[in-house]
Amino acid sequence: MTAYPTHPGTRPRPAAPPPALVVVAHGSRDPRALATALRLLERVRALRPGLPVHLGHIELNAPLLPGTLDELAASGAGSAVLVPLLFGRGHHVTRDIPDAAAAAPLPTRVADPLGAHPLLVDALHARLTEAGWQAPRGAEERRRSAVVLAAAGSRAPASRADTERIAALLAARLGVPVVPAYASAAAPTVSDAVRALTARGRTRVAVASCFTAPGRFAAECARAAPGTVSGPLGTHPAMARLLLHRYDQALRTAASVAGPAALATA
């Protein structure tokens, strides 16, 4: 194939910037939640220099997601990928975030929630270890050991199924039973799960917190723990890698969702 020289005086066009990654957090009245989300975004930026990384909240905290999308459009961003900082397919993931994407003034894709993934299990396992969890020593201690996976909870069956899959992956990693429990909207509660395990002879019970940041639900579940309880997953490095994985996955598989303003100017 013949190579043709570049015409004198012309410059190659700069590569188009990648779609912005918008991390979609729930929002919390606890100021530590916003601080945690901002630190997590810094980890993401450090892993992927040059990728525009932004934050949008569903409620309770600024910036709210619609405002973030409006600012991206006003700045000339070409498109965005919304990555939920949420674990399962509850109402926020299936309705609120897609609705915001459909109303956005720029082409927008919606990624999967964090969900059941080995990177999430890495973070859960690490936080349990930091809190003092040790692998059972011998068959007898294994028979007495179990973990309760504490999650926010949802009325959506798909969300509960996601939590159950996370629990199954964590159980495979730890080698002991892991029982899902919820802070609201679903059963059992953490207290109920602990009591049920204890009644079956599982007297060495730890609680793994499946929360992204400190807040009311995380605190309530921690108070129900009989002993070892891990902290929120927060800024664990695996969380930043998982956000980027969902972003990349969305770029490969998801169709763009153009908001009304984008469609009007197309």
PDB file of C-alpha atoms in Angstrom:
ATOM      1  CA  MET A   1       0.000   0.000   0.000  1.00  0.00           C
ATOM      2  CA  THR A   2       1.379   3.404  -0.987  1.00  0.00           C
ATOM      3  CA  ALA A   3       1.958   5.843   1.849  1.00  0.00           C
ATOM      4  CA  TYR A   4       1.049   9.405   0.910  1.00  0.00           C
ATOM      5  CA  PRO A   5       2.830  12.228   2.728  1.00  0.00           C
ATOM      6  CA  THR A   6       0.863  14.651   4.798  1.00  0.00           C
ATOM      7  CA  HIS A   7       0.165  17.850   2.875  1.00  0.00           C
ATOM      8  CA  PRO A   8       2.525  20.627   3.999  1.00  0.00           C
ATOM      9  CA  GLY A   9       0.929  22.915   6.517  1.00  0.00           C
ATOM     10  CA  THR A  10      -1.683  20.408   7.708  1.00  0.00           C
ATOM     11  CA  ARG A  11      -1.775  18.995  11.184  1.00  0.00           C
ATOM     12  CA  PRO A  12      -3.367  15.723  12.269  1.00  0.00           C
ATOM     13  CA  ARG A  13      -6.653  16.217  14.045  1.00  0.00           C
ATOM     14  CA  PRO A  14      -6.435  15.682  17.804  1.00  0.00           C
ATOM     15  CA  ALA A  15      -8.144  12.550  19.046  1.00  0.00           C
ATOM     16  CA  ALA A  16     -11.642  13.098  20.362  1.00  0.00           C
ATOM     17  CA  PRO A  17     -11.805  12.996  24.162  1.00  0.00           C
ATOM     18  CA  PRO A  18     -13.318   9.828  25.637  1.00  0.00           C
ATOM     19  CA  PRO A  19     -16.876   9.907  26.962  1.00  0.00           C
ATOM     20  CA  ALA A  20     -17.010  11.363  30.459  1.00  0.00           C
ATOM     21  CA  LEU A  21     -17.379   8.901  33.307  1.00  0.00           C
ATOM     22  CA  VAL A  22     -20.112  10.108  35.670  1.00  0.00           C
ATOM     23  CA  VAL A  23     -20.151   8.208  38.951  1.00  0.00           C
ATOM     24  CA  VAL A  24     -23.738   8.222  40.217  1.00  0.00           C
ATOM     25  CA  ALA A  25     -23.917   8.094  44.007  1.00  0.00           C
ATOM     26  CA  HIS A  26     -27.101   7.875  46.040  1.00  0.00           C
ATOM     27  CA  GLY A  27     -26.455  10.814  48.347  1.00  0.00           C
ATOM     28  CA  SER A  28     -26.520  11.003  52.129  1.00  0.00           C
ATOM     29  CA  ARG A  29     -27.038  13.487  54.937  1.00  0.00           C
ATOM     30  CA  ASP A  30     -23.823  12.152  56.484  1.00  0.00           C
ATOM     31  CA  PRO A  31     -21.031  14.488  55.298  1.00  0.00           C
ATOM     32  CA  ARG A  32     -18.587  11.574  55.284  1.00  0.00           C
ATOM     33  CA  ALA A  33     -20.453  10.062  52.322  1.00  0.00           C
ATOM     34  CA  LEU A  34     -19.655  12.968  49.999  1.00  0.00           C
ATOM     35  CA  ALA A  35     -16.050  13.090  51.196  1.00  0.00           C
ATOM     36  CA  THR A  36     -15.708   9.357  50.523  1.00  0.00           C
ATOM     37  CA  ALA A  37     -17.158   9.674  47.015  1.00  0.00           C
ATOM     38  CA  LEU A  38     -14.761  12.506  46.170  1.00  0.00           C
ATOM     39  CA  ARG A  39     -11.759  10.483  47.351  1.00  0.00           C
ATOM     40  CA  LEU A  40     -12.962   7.510  45.316  1.00  0.00           C
ATOM     41  CA  LEU A  41     -13.134   9.697  42.204  1.00  0.00           C
ATOM     42  CA  GLU A  42      -9.543  10.753  42.791  1.00  0.00           C
ATOM     43  CA  ARG A  43      -8.537   7.088  42.784  1.00  0.00           C
ATOM     44  CA  VAL A  44     -10.352   6.603  39.478  1.00  0.00           C
ATOM     45  CA  ARG A  45      -8.594   9.603  37.943  1.00  0.00           C
ATOM     46  CA  ALA A  46      -5.225   8.299  39.116  1.00  0.00           C
ATOM     47  CA  LEU A  47      -5.883   4.952  37.418  1.00  0.00           C
ATOM     48  CA  ARG A  48      -7.034   6.525  34.125  1.00  0.00           C
ATOM     49  CA  PRO A  49      -5.292   9.878  33.553  1.00  0.00           C
ATOM     50  CA  GLY A  50      -6.987  11.898  30.863  1.00  0.00           C
ATOM     51  CA  LEU A  51     -10.425  10.417  31.452  1.00  0.00           C
ATOM     52  CA  PRO A  52     -12.962  13.081  32.498  1.00  0.00           C
ATOM     53  CA  VAL A  53     -14.446  11.830  35.785  1.00  0.00           C
ATOM     54  CA  HIS A  54     -17.438  13.544  37.397  1.00  0.00           C
ATOM     55  CA  LEU A  55     -19.887  12.986  40.237  1.00  0.00           C
ATOM     56  CA  GLY A  56     -23.674  13.199  40.263  1.00  0.00           C
ATOM     57  CA  HIS A  57     -26.080  12.343  43.083  1.00  0.00           C
ATOM     58  CA  ILE A  58     -29.583  10.937  42.922  1.00  0.00           C
ATOM     59  CA  GLU A  59     -30.660  12.948  45.964  1.00  0.00           C
ATOM     60  CA  LEU A  60     -29.561  14.699  49.172  1.00  0.00           C
ATOM     61  CA  ASN A  61     -26.167  15.973  47.948  1.00  0.00           C
ATOM     62  CA  ALA A  62     -24.853  18.371  45.341  1.00  0.00           C
ATOM     63  CA  PRO A  63     -24.066  18.015  42.576  1.00  0.00           C
ATOM     64  CA  LEU A  64     -27.297  16.319  41.578  1.00  0.00           C
ATOM     65  CA  LEU A  65     -27.076  14.131  38.482  1.00  0.00           C
ATOM     66  CA  PRO A  66     -29.140  16.382  36.143  1.00  0.00           C
ATOM     67  CA  GLY A  67     -26.947  19.344  37.037  1.00  0.00           C
ATOM     68  CA  THR A  68     -23.785  17.374  36.312  1.00  0.00           C
ATOM     69  CA  LEU A  69     -25.139  16.367  32.897  1.00  0.00           C
ATOM     70  CA  ASP A  70     -26.166  19.958  32.125  1.00  0.00           C
ATOM     71  CA  GLU A  71     -22.673  21.199  33.004  1.00  0.00           C
ATOM     72  CA  LEU A  72     -21.050  18.526  30.840  1.00  0.00           C
ATOM     73  CA  ALA A  73     -23.188  19.528  27.867  1.00  0.00           C
ATOM     74  CA  ALA A  74     -22.443  23.230  28.430  1.00  0.00           C
ATOM     75  CA  SER A  75     -18.709  22.494  28.530  1.00  0.00           C
ATOM     76  CA  GLY A  76     -18.853  20.808  25.140  1.00  0.00           C
ATOM     77  CA  ALA A  77     -18.496  17.210  26.301  1.00  0.00           C
ATOM     78  CA  GLY A  78     -19.400  14.837  23.502  1.00  0.00           C
ATOM     79  CA  SER A  79     -21.064  12.111  25.572  1.00  0.00           C
ATOM     80  CA  ALA A  80     -21.153  10.497  28.998  1.00  0.00           C
ATOM     81  CA  VAL A  81     -21.354   7.100  30.669  1.00  0.00           C
ATOM     82  CA  LEU A  82     -23.290   6.917  33.945  1.00  0.00           C
ATOM     83  CA  VAL A  83     -21.827   4.314  36.303  1.00  0.00           C
ATOM     84  CA  PRO A  84     -24.007   3.659  39.372  1.00  0.00           C
ATOM     85  CA  LEU A  85     -22.127   3.591  42.662  1.00  0.00           C
ATOM     86  CA  LEU A  86     -24.800   1.115  43.714  1.00  0.00           C
ATOM     87  CA  PHE A  87     -24.713  -2.640  44.147  1.00  0.00           C
ATOM     88  CA  GLY A  88     -27.959  -3.961  42.701  1.00  0.00           C
ATOM     89  CA  ARG A  89     -30.773  -3.400  40.246  1.00  0.00           C
ATOM     90  CA  GLY A  90     -33.145  -1.488  42.498  1.00  0.00           C
ATOM     91  CA  HIS A  91     -35.437   1.395  41.560  1.00  0.00           C
ATOM     92  CA  HIS A  92     -32.603   3.922  41.296  1.00  0.00           C
ATOM     93  CA  VAL A  93     -30.757   1.749  38.777  1.00  0.00           C
ATOM     94  CA  THR A  94     -33.757   0.633  36.732  1.00  0.00           C
ATOM     95  CA  ARG A  95     -35.742   3.891  36.711  1.00  0.00           C
ATOM     96  CA  ASP A  96     -34.127   7.010  38.178  1.00  0.00           C
ATOM     97  CA  ILE A  97     -30.759   6.821  36.417  1.00  0.00           C
ATOM     98  CA  PRO A  98     -32.167   5.789  32.988  1.00  0.00           C
ATOM     99  CA  ASP A  99     -34.740   8.594  33.279  1.00  0.00           C
ATOM    100  CA  ALA A 100     -31.956  11.099  33.930  1.00  0.00           C
ATOM    101  CA  ALA A 101     -30.026   9.721  30.954  1.00  0.00           C
ATOM    102  CA  ALA A 102     -33.064  10.038  28.673  1.00  0.00           C
ATOM    103  CA  ALA A 103     -33.532  13.669  29.740  1.00  0.00           C
ATOM    104  CA  ALA A 104     -29.850  14.552  29.384  1.00  0.00           C
ATOM    105  CA  PRO A 105     -28.778  17.230  26.876  1.00  0.00           C
ATOM    106  CA  LEU A 106     -25.998  15.002  25.495  1.00  0.00           C
ATOM    107  CA  PRO A 107     -25.755  11.358  24.365  1.00  0.00           C
ATOM    108  CA  THR A 108     -25.519   9.200  27.449  1.00  0.00           C
ATOM    109  CA  ARG A 109     -25.019   5.526  28.211  1.00  0.00           C
ATOM    110  CA  VAL A 110     -25.946   3.765  31.460  1.00  0.00           C
ATOM    111  CA  ALA A 111     -23.566   1.138  32.841  1.00  0.00           C
ATOM    112  CA  ASP A 112     -24.440  -1.801  35.032  1.00  0.00           C
ATOM    113  CA  PRO A 113     -24.336  -1.346  38.818  1.00  0.00           C
ATOM    114  CA  LEU A 114     -21.329  -2.682  40.705  1.00  0.00           C
ATOM    115  CA  GLY A 115     -23.053  -6.039  41.226  1.00  0.00           C
ATOM    116  CA  ALA A 116     -21.538  -9.451  41.854  1.00  0.00           C
ATOM    117  CA  HIS A 117     -17.969  -9.194  40.619  1.00  0.00           C
ATOM    118  CA  PRO A 118     -14.626 -10.536  41.889  1.00  0.00           C
ATOM    119  CA  LEU A 119     -13.340  -6.976  42.371  1.00  0.00           C
ATOM    120  CA  LEU A 120     -16.200  -6.268  44.762  1.00  0.00           C
ATOM    121  CA  VAL A 121     -15.389  -9.473  46.632  1.00  0.00           C
ATOM    122  CA  ASP A 122     -11.768  -8.306  46.846  1.00  0.00           C
ATOM    123  CA  ALA A 123     -12.923  -5.137  48.601  1.00  0.00           C
ATOM    124  CA  LEU A 124     -15.330  -6.971  50.934  1.00  0.00           C
ATOM    125  CA  HIS A 125     -12.683  -9.511  51.888  1.00  0.00           C
ATOM    126  CA  ALA A 126     -10.061  -6.822  52.487  1.00  0.00           C
ATOM    127  CA  ARG A 127     -12.367  -4.783  54.737  1.00  0.00           C
ATOM    128  CA  LEU A 128     -13.262  -7.898  56.750  1.00  0.00           C
ATOM    129  CA  THR A 129      -9.580  -8.708  57.192  1.00  0.00           C
ATOM    130  CA  GLU A 130      -8.859  -5.137  58.287  1.00  0.00           C
ATOM    131  CA  ALA A 131     -11.626  -5.476  60.891  1.00  0.00           C
ATOM    132  CA  GLY A 132      -9.998  -8.597  62.366  1.00  0.00           C
ATOM    133  CA  TRP A 133     -11.622 -11.482  60.505  1.00  0.00           C
ATOM    134  CA  GLN A 134      -9.378 -14.538  60.298  1.00  0.00           C
ATOM    135  CA  ALA A 135      -9.941 -17.676  58.278  1.00  0.00           C
ATOM    136  CA  PRO A 136     -11.230 -20.547  60.458  1.00  0.00           C
ATOM    137  CA  ARG A 137      -8.491 -22.677  61.963  1.00  0.00           C
ATOM    138  CA  GLY A 138      -9.632 -26.225  61.601  1.00  0.00           C
ATOM    139  CA  ALA A 139     -12.908 -27.970  60.837  1.00  0.00           C
ATOM    140  CA  GLU A 140     -14.534 -27.238  64.190  1.00  0.00           C
ATOM    141  CA  GLU A 141     -14.010 -23.482  63.943  1.00  0.00           C
ATOM    142  CA  ARG A 142     -15.234 -23.584  60.338  1.00  0.00           C
ATOM    143  CA  ARG A 143     -18.478 -25.252  61.492  1.00  0.00           C
ATOM    144  CA  ARG A 144     -19.007 -22.396  63.960  1.00  0.00           C
ATOM    145  CA  SER A 145     -18.189 -19.586  61.507  1.00  0.00           C
ATOM    146  CA  ALA A 146     -20.423 -17.531  59.227  1.00  0.00           C
ATOM    147  CA  VAL A 147     -20.706 -14.027  57.792  1.00  0.00           C
ATOM    148  CA  VAL A 148     -23.709 -11.745  57.367  1.00  0.00           C
ATOM    149  CA  LEU A 149     -23.560  -9.544  54.264  1.00  0.00           C
ATOM    150  CA  ALA A 150     -25.251  -6.283  55.283  1.00  0.00           C
ATOM    151  CA  ALA A 151     -26.809  -4.362  52.377  1.00  0.00           C
ATOM    152  CA  ALA A 152     -29.178  -1.417  52.061  1.00  0.00           C
ATOM    153  CA  GLY A 153     -32.134  -3.442  50.783  1.00  0.00           C
ATOM    154  CA  SER A 154     -34.748  -2.987  48.078  1.00  0.00           C
ATOM    155  CA  ARG A 155     -38.249  -4.175  47.239  1.00  0.00           C
ATOM    156  CA  ALA A 156     -37.049  -5.101  43.753  1.00  0.00           C
ATOM    157  CA  PRO A 157     -36.535  -8.867  43.365  1.00  0.00           C
ATOM    158  CA  ALA A 158     -33.666  -8.251  40.936  1.00  0.00           C
ATOM    159  CA  SER A 159     -31.822  -6.213  43.554  1.00  0.00           C
ATOM    160  CA  ARG A 160     -32.202  -8.934  46.174  1.00  0.00           C
ATOM    161  CA  ALA A 161     -30.989 -11.489  43.630  1.00  0.00           C
ATOM    162  CA  ASP A 162     -27.895  -9.353  43.035  1.00  0.00           C
ATOM    163  CA  THR A 163     -27.169  -9.247  46.775  1.00  0.00           C
ATOM    164  CA  GLU A 164     -27.562 -13.012  46.977  1.00  0.00           C
ATOM    165  CA  ARG A 165     -25.053 -13.451  44.172  1.00  0.00           C
ATOM    166  CA  ILE A 166     -22.579 -11.175  45.952  1.00  0.00           C
ATOM    167  CA  ALA A 167     -23.048 -13.275  49.107  1.00  0.00           C
ATOM    168  CA  ALA A 168     -22.417 -16.474  47.139  1.00  0.00           C
ATOM    169  CA  LEU A 169     -19.179 -15.105  45.683  1.00  0.00           C
ATOM    170  CA  LEU A 170     -18.001 -13.974  49.117  1.00  0.00           C
ATOM    171  CA  ALA A 171     -18.871 -17.381  50.610  1.00  0.00           C
ATOM    172  CA  ALA A 172     -16.746 -19.071  47.962  1.00  0.00           C
ATOM    173  CA  ARG A 173     -13.847 -16.755  48.839  1.00  0.00           C
ATOM    174  CA  LEU A 174     -14.158 -17.207  52.616  1.00  0.00           C
ATOM    175  CA  GLY A 175     -15.122 -20.866  52.742  1.00  0.00           C
ATOM    176  CA  VAL A 176     -17.968 -20.248  55.213  1.00  0.00           C
ATOM    177  CA  PRO A 177     -21.697 -19.513  54.779  1.00  0.00           C
ATOM    178  CA  VAL A 178     -22.558 -15.889  53.918  1.00  0.00           C
ATOM    179  CA  VAL A 179     -26.155 -14.800  54.537  1.00  0.00           C
ATOM    180  CA  PRO A 180     -27.555 -11.615  52.966  1.00  0.00           C
ATOM    181  CA  ALA A 181     -29.328  -9.210  55.327  1.00  0.00           C
ATOM    182  CA  TYR A 182     -30.808  -5.774  54.839  1.00  0.00           C
ATOM    183  CA  ALA A 183     -31.110  -2.401  56.505  1.00  0.00           C
ATOM    184  CA  SER A 184     -34.538  -1.681  54.973  1.00  0.00           C
ATOM    185  CA  ALA A 185     -37.232  -2.834  52.522  1.00  0.00           C
ATOM    186  CA  ALA A 186     -36.294  -6.528  52.651  1.00  0.00           C
ATOM    187  CA  ALA A 187     -35.762  -9.361  55.111  1.00  0.00           C
ATOM    188  CA  PRO A 188     -33.965 -10.592  57.082  1.00  0.00           C
ATOM    189  CA  THR A 189     -32.458  -7.773  59.092  1.00  0.00           C
ATOM    190  CA  VAL A 190     -28.881  -8.135  60.292  1.00  0.00           C
ATOM    191  CA  SER A 191     -30.116  -8.927  63.818  1.00  0.00           C
ATOM    192  CA  ASP A 192     -32.464 -11.608  62.532  1.00  0.00           C
ATOM    193  CA  ALA A 193     -29.753 -13.168  60.383  1.00  0.00           C
ATOM    194  CA  VAL A 194     -27.319 -13.254  63.295  1.00  0.00           C
ATOM    195  CA  ARG A 195     -29.911 -14.885  65.557  1.00  0.00           C
ATOM    196  CA  ALA A 196     -30.771 -17.507  62.939  1.00  0.00           C
ATOM    197  CA  LEU A 197     -27.120 -18.389  62.412  1.00  0.00           C
ATOM    198  CA  THR A 198     -26.464 -18.585  66.146  1.00  0.00           C
ATOM    199  CA  ALA A 199     -29.453 -20.911  66.590  1.00  0.00           C
ATOM    200  CA  ARG A 200     -27.838 -23.240  64.048  1.00  0.00           C
ATOM    201  CA  GLY A 201     -24.578 -23.317  65.979  1.00  0.00           C
ATOM    202  CA  ARG A 202     -22.797 -20.628  64.000  1.00  0.00           C
ATOM    203  CA  THR A 203     -21.528 -18.745  67.029  1.00  0.00           C
ATOM    204  CA  ARG A 204     -18.564 -17.063  65.284  1.00  0.00           C
ATOM    205  CA  VAL A 205     -20.400 -14.512  63.140  1.00  0.00           C
ATOM    206  CA  ALA A 206     -18.943 -11.456  61.432  1.00  0.00           C
ATOM    207  CA  VAL A 207     -20.769  -8.748  59.497  1.00  0.00           C
ATOM    208  CA  ALA A 208     -19.474  -7.614  56.093  1.00  0.00           C
ATOM    209  CA  SER A 209     -20.719  -4.116  55.265  1.00  0.00           C
ATOM    210  CA  CYS A 210     -21.793  -3.825  51.632  1.00  0.00           C
ATOM    211  CA  PHE A 211     -22.013  -0.028  51.722  1.00  0.00           C
ATOM    212  CA  THR A 212     -19.961   2.483  49.808  1.00  0.00           C
ATOM    213  CA  ALA A 213     -19.671   5.056  52.599  1.00  0.00           C
ATOM    214  CA  PRO A 214     -20.537   5.764  56.219  1.00  0.00           C
ATOM    215  CA  GLY A 215     -24.160   6.638  56.858  1.00  0.00           C
ATOM    216  CA  ARG A 216     -27.298   5.678  58.750  1.00  0.00           C
ATOM    217  CA  PHE A 217     -27.720   2.214  57.243  1.00  0.00           C
ATOM    218  CA  ALA A 218     -24.070   1.305  57.745  1.00  0.00           C
ATOM    219  CA  ALA A 219     -24.198   2.476  61.364  1.00  0.00           C
ATOM    220  CA  GLU A 220     -27.406   0.565  62.128  1.00  0.00           C
ATOM    221  CA  CYS A 221     -26.020  -2.648  60.684  1.00  0.00           C
ATOM    222  CA  ALA A 222     -22.757  -2.220  62.584  1.00  0.00           C
ATOM    223  CA  ARG A 223     -24.651  -1.859  65.868  1.00  0.00           C
ATOM    224  CA  ALA A 224     -26.388  -5.177  65.175  1.00  0.00           C
ATOM    225  CA  ALA A 225     -23.090  -7.021  64.730  1.00  0.00           C
ATOM    226  CA  PRO A 226     -22.175  -9.382  67.586  1.00  0.00           C
ATOM    227  CA  GLY A 227     -18.442  -8.955  67.047  1.00  0.00           C
ATOM    228  CA  THR A 228     -16.330  -8.333  63.970  1.00  0.00           C
ATOM    229  CA  VAL A 229     -17.868  -5.845  61.547  1.00  0.00           C
ATOM    230  CA  SER A 230     -16.121  -4.378  58.542  1.00  0.00           C
ATOM    231  CA  GLY A 231     -16.159  -0.760  57.490  1.00  0.00           C
ATOM    232  CA  PRO A 232     -17.762   0.583  54.308  1.00  0.00           C
ATOM    233  CA  LEU A 233     -15.953  -0.209  51.072  1.00  0.00           C
ATOM    234  CA  GLY A 234     -15.314   3.454  50.329  1.00  0.00           C
ATOM    235  CA  THR A 235     -12.009   4.137  48.641  1.00  0.00           C
ATOM    236  CA  HIS A 236     -10.653   0.603  48.451  1.00  0.00           C
ATOM    237  CA  PRO A 237      -8.588   0.346  45.226  1.00  0.00           C
ATOM    238  CA  ALA A 238     -10.777  -2.474  43.920  1.00  0.00           C
ATOM    239  CA  MET A 239     -13.790  -0.142  43.965  1.00  0.00           C
ATOM    240  CA  ALA A 240     -12.055   2.309  41.620  1.00  0.00           C
ATOM    241  CA  ARG A 241     -11.075  -0.532  39.298  1.00  0.00           C
ATOM    242  CA  LEU A 242     -14.643  -1.853  39.303  1.00  0.00           C
ATOM    243  CA  LEU A 243     -16.057   1.551  38.333  1.00  0.00           C
ATOM    244  CA  LEU A 244     -13.658   1.655  35.393  1.00  0.00           C
ATOM    245  CA  HIS A 245     -14.573  -1.912  34.445  1.00  0.00           C
ATOM    246  CA  ARG A 246     -18.283  -1.011  34.303  1.00  0.00           C
ATOM    247  CA  TYR A 247     -17.437   2.106  32.270  1.00  0.00           C
ATOM    248  CA  ASP A 248     -15.431   0.099  29.739  1.00  0.00           C
ATOM    249  CA  GLN A 249     -18.118  -2.588  29.606  1.00  0.00           C
ATOM    250  CA  ALA A 250     -20.785   0.024  28.845  1.00  0.00           C
ATOM    251  CA  LEU A 251     -18.735   1.447  25.994  1.00  0.00           C
ATOM    252  CA  ARG A 252     -18.496  -2.020  24.457  1.00  0.00           C
ATOM    253  CA  THR A 253     -22.103  -3.080  24.888  1.00  0.00           C
ATOM    254  CA  ALA A 254     -24.564  -0.287  25.691  1.00  0.00           C
ATOM    255  CA  ALA A 255     -26.498   1.738  23.146  1.00  0.00           C
ATOM    256  CA  SER A 256     -26.404   5.510  23.469  1.00  0.00           C
ATOM    257  CA  VAL A 257     -29.416   7.196  25.009  1.00  0.00           C
ATOM    258  CA  ALA A 258     -29.880  10.677  23.523  1.00  0.00           C
ATOM    259  CA  GLY A 259     -31.770  13.208  25.578  1.00  0.00           C
ATOM    260  CA  PRO A 260     -34.330  15.583  24.053  1.00  0.00           C
ATOM    261  CA  ALA A 261     -31.835  18.402  23.593  1.00  0.00           C
ATOM    262  CA  ALA A 262     -29.336  16.131  21.853  1.00  0.00           C
ATOM    263  CA  LEU A 263     -32.040  14.801  19.570  1.00  0.00           C
ATOM    264  CA  ALA A 264     -33.251  18.306  18.711  1.00  0.00           C
ATOM    265  CA  THR A 265     -29.809  19.321  17.472  1.00  0.00           C
ATOM    266  CA  ALA A 266     -28.979  16.034  15.718  1.00  0.00           C
TER     267      ALA A 266
END
